[in-house]
Short mmCIF file of C-alpha atoms in Angstrom, two decimals:
data_model
loop_
_atom_site.label_atom_id
_atom_site.label_comp_id
_atom_site.label_asym_id
_atom_site.label_seq_id
_atom_site.Cartn_x
_atom_site.Cartn_y
_atom_site.Cartn_z
CA MET A 1 -127.40 -52.94 71.82
CA LYS A 2 -125.04 -54.96 73.79
CA THR A 3 -125.37 -56.44 77.46
CA ASN A 4 -123.99 -55.39 80.76
CA ARG A 5 -124.24 -51.70 80.17
CA SER A 6 -123.24 -49.57 83.36
CA SER A 7 -125.40 -47.06 84.22
CA LYS A 8 -124.40 -44.37 81.79
CA GLN A 9 -124.87 -46.18 78.91
CA GLY A 10 -127.80 -46.76 76.57
CA PRO A 11 -130.32 -44.27 75.65
CA ALA A 12 -132.54 -42.48 78.21
CA ILE A 13 -135.66 -40.83 78.57
CA THR A 14 -135.50 -37.42 79.94
CA GLY A 15 -139.17 -36.25 79.38
CA VAL A 16 -142.82 -37.27 78.47
CA GLY A 17 -145.80 -35.46 77.17
CA ARG A 18 -149.23 -36.94 76.37
CA ILE A 19 -152.96 -35.55 75.98
CA ARG A 20 -155.82 -37.43 77.45
CA VAL A 21 -157.16 -39.88 74.97
CA SER A 22 -160.83 -39.28 74.08
CA GLU A 23 -162.05 -37.94 70.33
CA TYR A 24 -161.15 -34.60 69.20
CA TRP A 25 -163.77 -33.52 66.78
CA ASP A 26 -162.27 -30.10 66.58
CA ARG A 27 -158.39 -30.62 66.20
CA SER A 28 -156.16 -31.75 63.55
CA ILE A 29 -154.06 -34.91 63.67
CA SER A 30 -151.13 -32.70 63.74
CA SER A 31 -152.47 -30.67 66.53
CA LEU A 32 -152.27 -33.04 68.65
CA ALA A 33 -149.18 -34.83 67.72
CA ALA A 34 -147.78 -31.12 68.06
CA GLU A 35 -149.02 -30.34 71.63
CA ALA A 36 -147.85 -33.80 72.79
CA ILE A 37 -144.09 -33.08 71.58
CA ARG A 38 -144.27 -29.71 73.40
CA LEU A 39 -145.37 -31.06 76.52
CA ALA A 40 -142.54 -33.72 76.18
CA VAL A 41 -139.43 -30.98 75.48
CA SER A 42 -140.80 -28.42 78.21
CA ASN A 43 -140.94 -31.27 80.75
CA ALA A 44 -137.32 -32.35 79.44
CA GLY A 45 -136.33 -28.99 80.30
CA ASP A 46 -136.22 -27.48 76.63
CA PRO A 47 -133.15 -29.33 75.09
CA PRO A 48 -132.34 -28.47 71.68
CA ILE A 49 -133.83 -31.14 69.81
CA ASP A 50 -132.61 -32.90 66.67
CA ALA A 51 -134.84 -35.14 65.06
CA ILE A 52 -138.19 -36.51 65.50
CA TYR A 53 -139.78 -39.74 65.09
CA ILE A 54 -143.50 -40.17 64.23
CA GLY A 55 -145.77 -43.48 65.15
CA ASN A 56 -148.56 -43.50 63.14
CA ALA A 57 -150.87 -45.95 62.00
CA PHE A 58 -153.67 -44.39 60.14
CA GLY A 59 -152.95 -40.67 59.12
CA THR A 60 -152.75 -41.66 55.26
CA ILE A 61 -156.05 -42.94 55.34
CA LEU A 62 -158.01 -41.59 58.16
CA SER A 63 -156.35 -38.12 57.85
CA ARG A 64 -155.86 -38.72 53.84
CA GLN A 65 -152.67 -37.07 55.01
CA ALA A 66 -148.97 -38.50 54.08
CA ASN A 67 -145.46 -37.31 54.79
CA LEU A 68 -146.39 -36.62 58.56
CA GLY A 69 -142.63 -35.48 59.40
CA ALA A 70 -142.61 -32.36 57.57
CA LEU A 71 -146.30 -31.61 58.69
CA ILE A 72 -145.84 -32.05 62.28
CA ALA A 73 -141.99 -30.61 62.88
CA ALA A 74 -143.24 -27.44 61.54
CA GLN A 75 -146.47 -27.61 63.27
CA SER A 76 -144.30 -27.96 66.56
CA GLY A 77 -142.29 -24.91 66.11
CA TYR A 78 -139.11 -26.90 64.37
CA ARG A 79 -137.76 -26.08 61.15
CA HIS A 80 -135.44 -28.15 58.79
CA LEU A 81 -135.58 -30.75 61.51
CA GLU A 82 -134.99 -34.68 60.65
CA SER A 83 -138.64 -36.14 60.58
CA SER A 84 -140.20 -38.79 59.38
CA THR A 85 -143.01 -41.31 59.75
CA PHE A 86 -142.84 -45.50 61.41
CA GLU A 87 -145.58 -47.55 60.58
CA ALA A 88 -146.31 -50.71 62.31
CA ALA A 89 -149.78 -51.23 63.10
CA GLY A 90 -150.70 -50.81 66.80
CA ALA A 91 -146.93 -51.15 67.74
CA SER A 92 -146.16 -47.71 65.53
CA GLY A 93 -145.25 -45.63 68.85
CA ALA A 94 -142.94 -48.28 70.05
CA ALA A 95 -141.26 -48.75 66.78
CA ALA A 96 -140.48 -44.65 66.49
CA VAL A 97 -139.27 -45.01 70.63
CA ARG A 98 -137.01 -47.49 68.98
CA ALA A 99 -136.03 -45.97 66.15
CA ALA A 100 -134.92 -42.97 68.55
CA CYS A 101 -133.02 -45.39 70.27
CA LEU A 102 -131.19 -46.43 67.53
CA ALA A 103 -130.77 -42.89 66.37
CA VAL A 104 -129.18 -41.58 69.90
CA GLU A 105 -127.05 -44.69 70.35
CA SER A 106 -125.66 -44.11 66.70
CA GLY A 107 -124.02 -40.69 67.29
CA PHE A 108 -125.83 -39.50 64.48
CA VAL A 109 -128.76 -37.27 66.77
CA GLY A 110 -128.31 -36.51 70.05
CA THR A 111 -131.59 -35.78 71.17
CA ALA A 112 -134.84 -37.04 69.95
CA VAL A 113 -138.10 -36.67 70.21
CA ALA A 114 -140.58 -40.17 69.51
CA VAL A 115 -144.27 -39.31 69.24
CA GLY A 116 -147.13 -41.31 68.61
CA VAL A 117 -150.26 -40.14 67.13
CA GLU A 118 -153.60 -41.38 66.02
CA LYS A 119 -156.82 -39.38 64.81
CA ILE A 120 -159.61 -41.48 64.29
CA SER A 121 -162.49 -39.22 65.00
CA ASP A 122 -162.21 -37.79 61.47
CA VAL A 123 -163.97 -40.11 60.00
CA VAL A 124 -167.15 -41.95 60.63
CA THR A 125 -166.98 -45.10 62.65
CA SER A 126 -167.21 -47.79 59.57
CA GLU A 127 -164.10 -46.24 58.00
CA ALA A 128 -162.19 -46.10 60.98
CA GLU A 129 -163.05 -49.71 61.03
CA ASP A 130 -161.87 -49.93 57.82
CA ALA A 131 -158.91 -48.69 58.69
CA LYS A 132 -157.90 -51.27 61.64
CA ASN A 133 -158.50 -53.76 58.73
CA LEU A 134 -155.64 -52.83 56.94
CA THR A 135 -153.16 -54.44 59.57
CA LEU A 136 -154.45 -57.82 57.89
CA ASN A 137 -153.23 -59.30 54.69
CA TYR A 138 -155.94 -57.43 51.99
CA GLU A 139 -156.01 -60.04 49.68
CA TYR A 140 -156.45 -63.67 51.26
CA GLU A 141 -157.72 -61.92 54.42
CA THR A 142 -159.65 -58.79 54.22
CA ALA A 143 -161.00 -60.04 50.61
CA GLN A 144 -162.86 -63.16 52.42
CA GLY A 145 -164.79 -60.83 54.83
CA LEU A 146 -162.34 -60.85 58.02
CA THR A 147 -161.81 -57.99 60.31
CA ALA A 148 -158.96 -57.49 62.55
CA ASP A 149 -161.79 -57.92 65.35
CA GLY A 150 -162.54 -61.24 63.61
CA GLN A 151 -158.80 -62.30 63.70
CA SER A 152 -158.44 -61.73 67.02
CA ALA A 153 -162.11 -63.94 67.60
CA LEU A 154 -160.83 -66.67 65.36
CA ILE A 155 -157.87 -66.76 68.02
CA ALA A 156 -160.11 -66.23 71.17
CA ALA A 157 -162.41 -69.28 69.62
CA ARG A 158 -159.65 -71.58 69.42
CA TYR A 159 -157.94 -70.77 72.37
CA LEU A 160 -161.35 -71.38 74.37
CA LYS A 161 -161.91 -74.81 72.07
CA THR A 162 -158.39 -75.96 73.03
CA TYR A 163 -158.38 -75.14 76.55
CA ASP A 164 -162.15 -76.26 77.24
CA GLN A 165 -162.94 -72.84 78.29
CA ASP A 166 -165.82 -70.14 77.70
CA ARG A 167 -165.76 -66.57 77.24
CA SER A 168 -165.86 -65.96 81.07
CA ILE A 169 -162.30 -66.15 81.05
CA PHE A 170 -162.12 -62.45 79.44
CA ARG A 171 -164.17 -60.95 82.52
CA SER A 172 -161.91 -60.30 85.17
CA LEU A 173 -158.98 -59.07 82.78
CA VAL A 174 -161.70 -56.69 81.38
CA LEU A 175 -163.01 -55.26 84.29
CA ASN A 176 -159.80 -55.16 85.80
CA SER A 177 -158.00 -52.47 83.40
CA TYR A 178 -161.32 -50.37 83.72
CA GLU A 179 -160.65 -50.39 87.03
CA ASN A 180 -156.76 -49.64 86.63
CA ALA A 181 -157.99 -46.84 83.80
CA LYS A 182 -159.57 -45.14 86.98
CA LYS A 183 -156.75 -43.94 88.16
CA ASN A 184 -155.55 -43.02 84.80
CA ARG A 185 -155.78 -38.86 84.01
CA TYR A 186 -154.91 -39.43 80.44
CA SER A 187 -157.79 -42.23 80.03
CA ARG A 188 -160.69 -42.36 78.24
CA ASN A 189 -162.46 -44.09 80.72
CA ASN A 190 -162.65 -42.86 84.39
CA ALA A 191 -165.54 -43.93 85.13
CA GLY A 192 -164.64 -48.21 85.71
CA LEU A 193 -167.28 -50.80 84.19
CA SER A 194 -170.07 -52.31 86.31
CA PRO A 195 -170.24 -56.17 85.89
CA ASN A 196 -173.28 -55.55 84.89
CA VAL A 197 -172.54 -53.54 82.20
CA TYR A 198 -169.69 -56.16 80.72
CA ASP A 199 -172.20 -58.75 81.44
CA ARG A 200 -175.36 -58.05 79.16
CA GLN A 201 -172.33 -56.73 76.35
CA SER A 202 -173.02 -57.72 72.68
CA CYS A 203 -170.98 -60.12 70.97
CA PRO A 204 -169.66 -58.21 67.67
CA ALA A 205 -167.11 -61.13 67.03
CA ALA A 206 -168.10 -64.09 68.98
CA PRO A 207 -166.60 -64.97 71.31
CA LEU A 208 -164.87 -61.51 71.90
CA GLY A 209 -167.92 -59.48 73.29
CA LEU A 210 -167.89 -54.95 72.86
CA PHE A 211 -165.54 -54.73 76.15
CA ASP A 212 -163.35 -57.50 75.46
CA ILE A 213 -162.09 -55.05 72.45
CA ALA A 214 -160.13 -52.12 73.00
CA GLN A 215 -161.91 -48.64 71.65
CA LEU A 216 -160.32 -46.87 68.99
CA SER A 217 -159.95 -43.66 70.55
CA ASP A 218 -157.65 -40.33 69.28
CA GLY A 219 -154.35 -39.60 71.15
CA ALA A 220 -150.92 -38.08 70.90
CA ALA A 221 -148.33 -39.20 73.47
CA ALA A 222 -144.07 -38.32 73.29
CA VAL A 223 -141.11 -38.92 75.02
CA VAL A 224 -137.42 -37.24 74.39
CA ILE A 225 -134.62 -39.57 74.20
CA THR A 226 -130.81 -38.82 74.39
CA ARG A 227 -128.05 -40.64 75.32
CA ALA A 228 -128.27 -41.42 79.20
CA ALA A 229 -124.20 -40.07 79.47
CA SER A 230 -125.39 -36.76 78.54
CA VAL A 231 -127.89 -36.50 81.07
CA GLU A 232 -127.63 -34.01 83.93
CA ASN A 233 -129.28 -34.97 86.79
CA GLY A 234 -131.36 -32.10 88.73
CA GLY A 235 -133.75 -31.11 86.49
CA ASN A 236 -137.83 -31.88 87.40
CA PHE A 237 -137.94 -34.77 85.56
CA ARG A 238 -136.51 -38.17 87.01
CA PRO A 239 -134.53 -39.65 83.78
CA VAL A 240 -135.81 -43.07 82.87
CA ARG A 241 -132.95 -45.43 81.06
CA ILE A 242 -133.70 -48.07 78.31
CA LEU A 243 -131.91 -50.98 79.07
CA ALA A 244 -133.28 -53.06 76.20
CA SER A 245 -135.23 -52.32 72.89
CA ALA A 246 -136.08 -55.09 70.47
CA ASN A 247 -138.64 -55.37 67.72
CA ALA A 248 -139.78 -59.45 65.92
CA THR A 249 -141.97 -60.13 63.29
CA SER A 250 -143.86 -63.29 62.88
CA GLN A 251 -146.47 -63.86 59.84
CA LEU A 252 -149.42 -61.12 59.07
CA SER A 253 -151.47 -63.69 58.27
CA ILE A 254 -152.59 -65.62 61.87
CA HIS A 255 -153.40 -68.90 59.10
CA ASP A 256 -149.52 -68.53 58.00
CA ARG A 257 -148.22 -69.53 61.49
CA HIS A 258 -147.35 -73.27 63.12
CA GLN A 259 -149.34 -72.46 66.29
CA ILE A 260 -151.91 -70.11 66.26
CA LEU A 261 -152.31 -69.82 69.89
CA VAL A 262 -148.26 -68.90 70.15
CA TYR A 263 -147.39 -65.53 70.18
CA SER A 264 -144.04 -65.98 68.66
CA ALA A 265 -142.89 -62.36 67.78
CA ALA A 266 -143.87 -61.48 71.24
CA ALA A 267 -141.64 -64.67 72.62
CA GLU A 268 -138.52 -63.68 70.31
CA SER A 269 -139.05 -59.57 71.29
CA ALA A 270 -139.28 -60.54 74.82
CA SER A 271 -136.33 -62.82 74.78
CA CYS A 272 -134.15 -60.61 72.88
CA ALA A 273 -134.87 -57.79 75.29
CA LEU A 274 -134.07 -59.77 78.43
CA ASN A 275 -130.74 -60.62 76.87
CA GLN A 276 -130.04 -57.26 76.06
CA ALA A 277 -130.76 -55.79 79.64
CA ALA A 278 -128.71 -59.01 81.02
CA ILE A 279 -131.86 -59.31 83.22
CA ARG A 280 -134.41 -62.75 83.87
CA LEU A 281 -138.22 -62.52 83.61
CA LYS A 282 -138.46 -63.02 87.17
CA ASN A 283 -136.40 -60.09 87.86
CA ILE A 284 -138.66 -57.81 86.11
CA ASP A 285 -141.08 -55.87 88.35
CA ALA A 286 -143.83 -54.48 86.52
CA PHE A 287 -145.32 -55.54 82.56
CA GLU A 288 -147.41 -52.81 80.67
CA LEU A 289 -148.34 -55.21 77.67
CA SER A 290 -150.50 -54.82 74.74
CA ASP A 291 -154.08 -55.65 74.56
CA ALA A 292 -155.66 -54.71 71.99
CA THR A 293 -158.22 -57.64 72.41
CA ALA A 294 -158.63 -59.45 75.33
CA ILE A 295 -157.09 -62.15 73.73
CA ASP A 296 -154.07 -60.93 73.16
CA LEU A 297 -153.39 -59.78 76.49
CA ILE A 298 -153.77 -63.39 77.47
CA LEU A 299 -151.08 -64.82 74.89
CA SER A 300 -148.90 -61.83 75.42
CA LEU A 301 -148.67 -63.34 78.83
CA GLU A 302 -147.99 -66.46 77.92
CA ALA A 303 -145.50 -66.29 74.83
CA ILE A 304 -143.52 -63.95 77.22
CA GLY A 305 -143.31 -66.83 79.96
CA LEU A 306 -145.16 -65.35 82.50
CA CYS A 307 -148.11 -67.75 82.70
CA ARG A 308 -148.17 -71.42 81.16
CA PRO A 309 -150.05 -72.08 78.03
CA GLY A 310 -153.72 -72.27 78.96
CA PHE A 311 -153.58 -69.90 81.90
CA GLY A 312 -152.92 -66.35 80.52
CA TRP A 313 -156.25 -65.54 81.75
CA LYS A 314 -155.41 -66.15 85.51
CA ALA A 315 -152.52 -63.52 85.60
CA ASP A 316 -154.48 -61.85 88.76
CA ARG A 317 -151.16 -61.58 91.02
CA LEU A 318 -148.85 -59.93 88.41
CA ALA A 319 -148.15 -56.02 88.52
CA LEU A 320 -149.76 -55.17 84.79
CA ASN A 321 -151.04 -52.47 82.88
CA GLN A 322 -151.46 -50.14 85.75
CA GLY A 323 -152.93 -47.31 83.30
CA GLY A 324 -155.39 -49.68 82.34
CA GLY A 325 -153.95 -51.15 78.54
CA ASN A 326 -155.46 -49.97 75.42
CA ILE A 327 -158.99 -51.64 77.04
CA GLY A 328 -158.97 -49.77 79.93
CA ARG A 329 -157.50 -46.53 78.62
CA GLY A 330 -158.67 -46.23 74.77
CA ASN A 331 -156.50 -47.43 71.94
CA PRO A 332 -154.87 -44.89 69.91
CA THR A 333 -153.54 -47.64 68.09
CA GLY A 334 -150.20 -45.85 66.23
CA ALA A 335 -149.96 -43.79 69.81
CA SER A 336 -150.56 -46.47 72.28
CA GLY A 337 -146.73 -47.61 72.04
CA ILE A 338 -146.22 -44.46 73.82
CA TYR A 339 -148.92 -44.23 76.20
CA GLN A 340 -147.21 -47.54 77.27
CA ILE A 341 -144.01 -46.19 77.78
CA ALA A 342 -145.30 -42.86 80.01
CA GLU A 343 -147.58 -45.21 81.69
CA ALA A 344 -144.48 -47.20 82.66
CA ILE A 345 -142.84 -44.08 83.46
CA ASP A 346 -145.89 -43.48 85.62
CA TRP A 347 -144.92 -46.18 87.19
CA LEU A 348 -141.32 -45.80 87.77
CA HIS A 349 -141.94 -42.39 89.59
CA GLY A 350 -144.82 -43.67 91.68
CA GLN A 351 -145.06 -45.14 95.22
CA PRO A 352 -144.31 -47.53 96.04
CA ALA A 353 -141.65 -47.56 92.79
CA PRO A 354 -140.73 -50.75 90.80
CA LYS A 355 -136.90 -51.00 89.67
CA THR A 356 -138.12 -51.98 86.35
CA VAL A 357 -140.70 -52.80 83.95
CA PHE A 358 -141.20 -54.13 80.91
CA VAL A 359 -143.23 -52.62 78.26
CA GLN A 360 -144.53 -54.18 75.10
CA ALA A 361 -146.48 -53.26 72.07
CA LEU A 362 -147.60 -55.45 69.35
CA GLY A 363 -149.09 -54.54 65.79
CA GLY A 364 -151.60 -56.29 64.22
CA ALA A 365 -152.52 -59.85 66.01
CA ALA A 366 -148.72 -60.56 67.62
CA ALA A 367 -147.42 -59.96 63.88
CA THR A 368 -144.55 -57.59 64.91
CA ALA A 369 -143.69 -57.15 68.72
CA ILE A 370 -141.33 -54.50 70.12
CA THR A 371 -140.03 -54.79 73.27
CA HIS A 372 -138.35 -52.07 75.55
CA ILE A 373 -137.26 -52.82 79.36
CA LEU A 374 -137.18 -49.55 81.18
CA ALA A 375 -135.46 -48.79 84.35
CA SER A 376 -134.79 -46.00 86.93
CA GLU A 377 -131.69 -44.81 87.60
CA MET B 1 -161.43 -50.37 41.22
CA GLU B 2 -158.93 -53.08 41.36
CA ASN B 3 -159.26 -55.07 38.33
CA PRO B 4 -155.41 -56.01 37.89
CA ARG B 5 -155.58 -57.58 41.78
CA HIS B 6 -158.56 -59.43 41.00
CA TRP B 7 -157.08 -60.75 37.33
CA ARG B 8 -153.75 -61.56 39.12
CA LEU B 9 -155.35 -63.53 42.13
CA LYS B 10 -157.63 -65.57 39.49
CA LYS B 11 -156.21 -69.11 40.12
CA GLN B 12 -156.08 -68.39 43.74
CA ARG B 13 -159.60 -67.42 44.10
CA TYR B 14 -161.36 -70.12 41.61
CA ALA B 15 -159.31 -72.75 41.84
CA LEU B 16 -156.68 -72.57 44.77
CA VAL B 17 -153.84 -73.15 43.37
CA GLY B 18 -150.66 -72.81 45.14
CA GLU B 19 -147.05 -74.24 45.49
CA ILE B 20 -145.40 -77.40 46.22
CA CYS B 21 -141.76 -76.97 47.01
CA PRO B 22 -139.68 -78.95 44.73
CA HIS B 23 -136.59 -79.16 47.54
CA CYS B 24 -138.75 -80.32 50.57
CA ALA B 25 -142.27 -81.41 49.24
CA VAL B 26 -143.94 -78.80 51.33
CA LYS B 27 -147.73 -77.59 49.55
CA ILE B 28 -148.10 -73.90 49.81
CA PHE B 29 -151.01 -71.56 49.89
CA PRO B 30 -151.33 -68.92 49.16
CA PRO B 31 -148.31 -68.91 46.75
CA ARG B 32 -144.95 -66.99 47.73
CA ASP B 33 -142.70 -68.49 45.66
CA VAL B 34 -140.16 -68.74 48.62
CA CYS B 35 -141.04 -71.78 50.59
CA PRO B 36 -141.86 -70.86 54.19
CA GLU B 37 -140.26 -73.93 55.69
CA CYS B 38 -137.18 -74.23 53.90
CA GLY B 39 -136.64 -71.02 52.70
CA LEU B 40 -136.07 -72.02 49.07
CA GLU B 41 -137.32 -71.07 46.10
CA ALA B 42 -140.70 -72.60 45.62
CA LYS B 43 -142.59 -71.59 42.40
CA THR B 44 -143.86 -75.07 41.28
CA SER B 45 -147.78 -74.82 40.83
CA TYR B 46 -150.10 -77.11 42.83
CA GLN B 47 -153.64 -77.38 42.97
CA PHE B 48 -155.25 -78.06 46.07
CA SER B 49 -158.24 -80.71 46.82
CA GLY B 50 -160.50 -78.17 48.39
CA LYS B 51 -160.90 -80.63 50.87
CA GLY B 52 -160.36 -79.88 55.09
CA LYS B 53 -161.43 -79.18 58.32
CA ILE B 54 -163.19 -75.90 60.27
CA TYR B 55 -159.89 -75.06 62.99
CA SER B 56 -161.57 -71.98 63.83
CA TYR B 57 -164.81 -69.74 63.16
CA THR B 58 -166.79 -66.32 63.94
CA LYS B 59 -169.29 -64.69 63.32
CA MET B 60 -169.06 -61.54 61.66
CA THR B 61 -171.97 -59.16 62.77
CA ASP B 62 -170.41 -56.41 60.92
CA GLY B 63 -168.28 -56.90 57.94
CA PRO B 64 -165.26 -54.66 56.42
CA ALA B 65 -166.54 -52.08 53.28
CA GLY B 66 -168.26 -54.44 50.52
CA PHE B 67 -169.43 -57.16 52.77
CA ARG B 68 -171.38 -55.43 55.63
CA GLN B 69 -175.11 -56.10 53.61
CA ASN B 70 -174.06 -59.77 53.74
CA ALA B 71 -173.74 -59.49 57.92
CA PRO B 72 -173.85 -61.76 59.66
CA TYR B 73 -171.89 -64.03 58.21
CA PHE B 74 -169.24 -66.81 59.44
CA VAL B 75 -165.35 -66.92 58.60
CA ALA B 76 -163.53 -70.01 59.55
CA LEU B 77 -159.97 -70.93 59.55
CA ILE B 78 -159.70 -73.91 57.07
CA GLN B 79 -157.12 -76.84 57.43
CA LEU B 80 -156.63 -78.08 54.03
CA ASN B 81 -155.81 -81.46 53.84
CA GLU B 82 -152.57 -81.32 51.99
CA GLY B 83 -151.60 -78.75 55.14
CA PRO B 84 -152.07 -75.69 54.63
CA MET B 85 -154.27 -73.35 56.81
CA ILE B 86 -156.54 -70.68 54.78
CA THR B 87 -159.38 -68.19 56.04
CA ALA B 88 -162.02 -68.62 54.19
CA GLN B 89 -166.05 -67.68 54.60
CA LEU B 90 -168.27 -70.55 55.62
CA THR B 91 -171.49 -70.79 53.33
CA ASP B 92 -174.59 -73.27 52.48
CA VAL B 93 -174.84 -73.77 56.88
CA GLY B 94 -177.09 -72.93 59.59
CA ASP B 95 -175.69 -71.63 63.09
CA GLU B 96 -176.09 -74.75 64.57
CA GLU B 97 -174.45 -77.09 62.15
CA ILE B 98 -170.97 -75.21 62.31
CA LYS B 99 -168.44 -77.08 64.42
CA ILE B 100 -164.46 -77.13 65.20
CA GLY B 101 -163.39 -80.09 63.70
CA SER B 102 -166.17 -80.35 61.35
CA PRO B 103 -165.41 -81.43 57.23
CA VAL B 104 -165.65 -78.51 54.71
CA GLU B 105 -165.00 -78.61 50.81
CA MET B 106 -164.37 -75.51 48.73
CA VAL B 107 -166.74 -73.99 46.42
CA THR B 108 -166.91 -71.13 44.59
CA ARG B 109 -169.53 -68.20 45.40
CA LYS B 110 -169.85 -64.48 45.30
CA LEU B 111 -167.47 -62.71 47.81
CA ARG B 112 -168.72 -58.92 47.22
CA GLU B 113 -169.76 -56.63 44.97
CA ASP B 114 -167.92 -53.07 44.64
CA GLY B 115 -171.48 -51.28 46.06
CA ASP B 116 -172.43 -48.45 43.37
CA GLN B 117 -168.69 -47.86 42.14
CA HIS B 118 -169.60 -49.99 38.95
CA GLY B 119 -166.66 -52.28 39.43
CA ALA B 120 -166.37 -56.18 39.01
CA ILE B 121 -168.48 -58.51 41.19
CA LEU B 122 -165.74 -60.60 43.25
CA TYR B 123 -166.30 -64.46 43.37
CA GLY B 124 -163.97 -66.37 44.82
CA TYR B 125 -163.57 -69.75 47.17
CA LYS B 126 -165.52 -70.19 50.13
CA PHE B 127 -166.16 -73.61 51.92
CA ARG B 128 -169.49 -75.37 52.85
CA PRO B 129 -170.00 -78.39 55.12
CA VAL B 130 -169.29 -81.67 53.07
CA LEU B 131 -172.53 -83.04 51.28
CA GLN B 132 -173.48 -86.60 52.34
CA GLU B 133 -173.90 -88.48 48.33
CA VAL B 134 -177.43 -89.62 48.27
CA SER B 135 -177.86 -93.32 46.89
CA ALA B 136 -180.21 -92.71 43.66
#
């Protein structure tokens, strides 16, 4: 995608659908995804759909189910449709959105649905945690007894040491996330988090506490994407333009990175997206950033250039994670990238409405970063 | 049961064998046959000394499958003296002795068992505080 496009160029979102992030003991992965797809398509005014791209991180292990494309397309009521899965850990949903953008922009596909789905509650918690650890390097991290939360803790511990801080820097970010989630009707947590409860939390991976780590949850969310040029105005849903879509990676293992406190994939993906959209960072109105743990959010803010190194925890004047992020809303890993997009759309359709929202999803410890920049018409 | 994998990794786990780039002399661990610095082929073996410093660490109160029964334990990032960083458990330490920057050395220890699945007992590198020599 090139820069300086007119308002009718590039892909646009014409419908969104999602279920509340929760635990759905009585439902399957395909049932959750199908509901989100049907809600999104209905929201878009029931256009003909040419492809479904699925973002999912752990279905092969948690639901013992591969080839979700065929399963979910059929369960959603579509026969013979193009459909396949995209996996990039916590950025899987964003990868599906990017696939839909590439598909409609190429001209091979007229209208695509990007759906993110995660079904955690089919197994006991320890098995779900083991699935989360699949995002590590198995031979050199997991085989040493490290977990995904432990990996974030290693980064966080070094951050606190480098900048001579203590773990209290996570407090206001986390409490703020829970506060924002109170207004999100699709959030797992609507009751907020009392500072007293936060202060009494256990530390499963010091220096990260229980509430500094987003809770794995079930969820499904979908968006309908087509070319802006073919959007007809006048429906119920005010279309949202996708000004940029960029994916960048860095080393999977944090021990392979030159600077552990620099999320270089997040920086690269952000700068690539800003170039595509021909917009400067200071002209972006609002941000939806990834927070599988509190340190992810801090280092994203620093990598993108919103805060100076060592000050990411002080981002209190920024329009940030209105829906509560993964920490407040709950973390449906492979779906979270599309919940972020949906929450950005809430923002664009809200009052007062920002004109542009920057959305970035991270996979693993920011090994993958996928950025989308959304704009109202 | 992952016997081929454990067999394939034995030089790394038991002897910390990595690679050295014949083009830019960077030392590489884990080995990957392509130099992460210059991007050229790097297949020359290089054995690391096993000495390094703690770069960061955390106390795991719950581990992945196969490690849970050993929790709590410490996992650290170790900056090896030759340059590369690796992830490894700390061993032979008490809670109060661990500090970022402390010198450590590699030892071979049991990493995990395959539970009740009759699999291999997995051994590999862990790091302990450098032992002080005691004069006789």
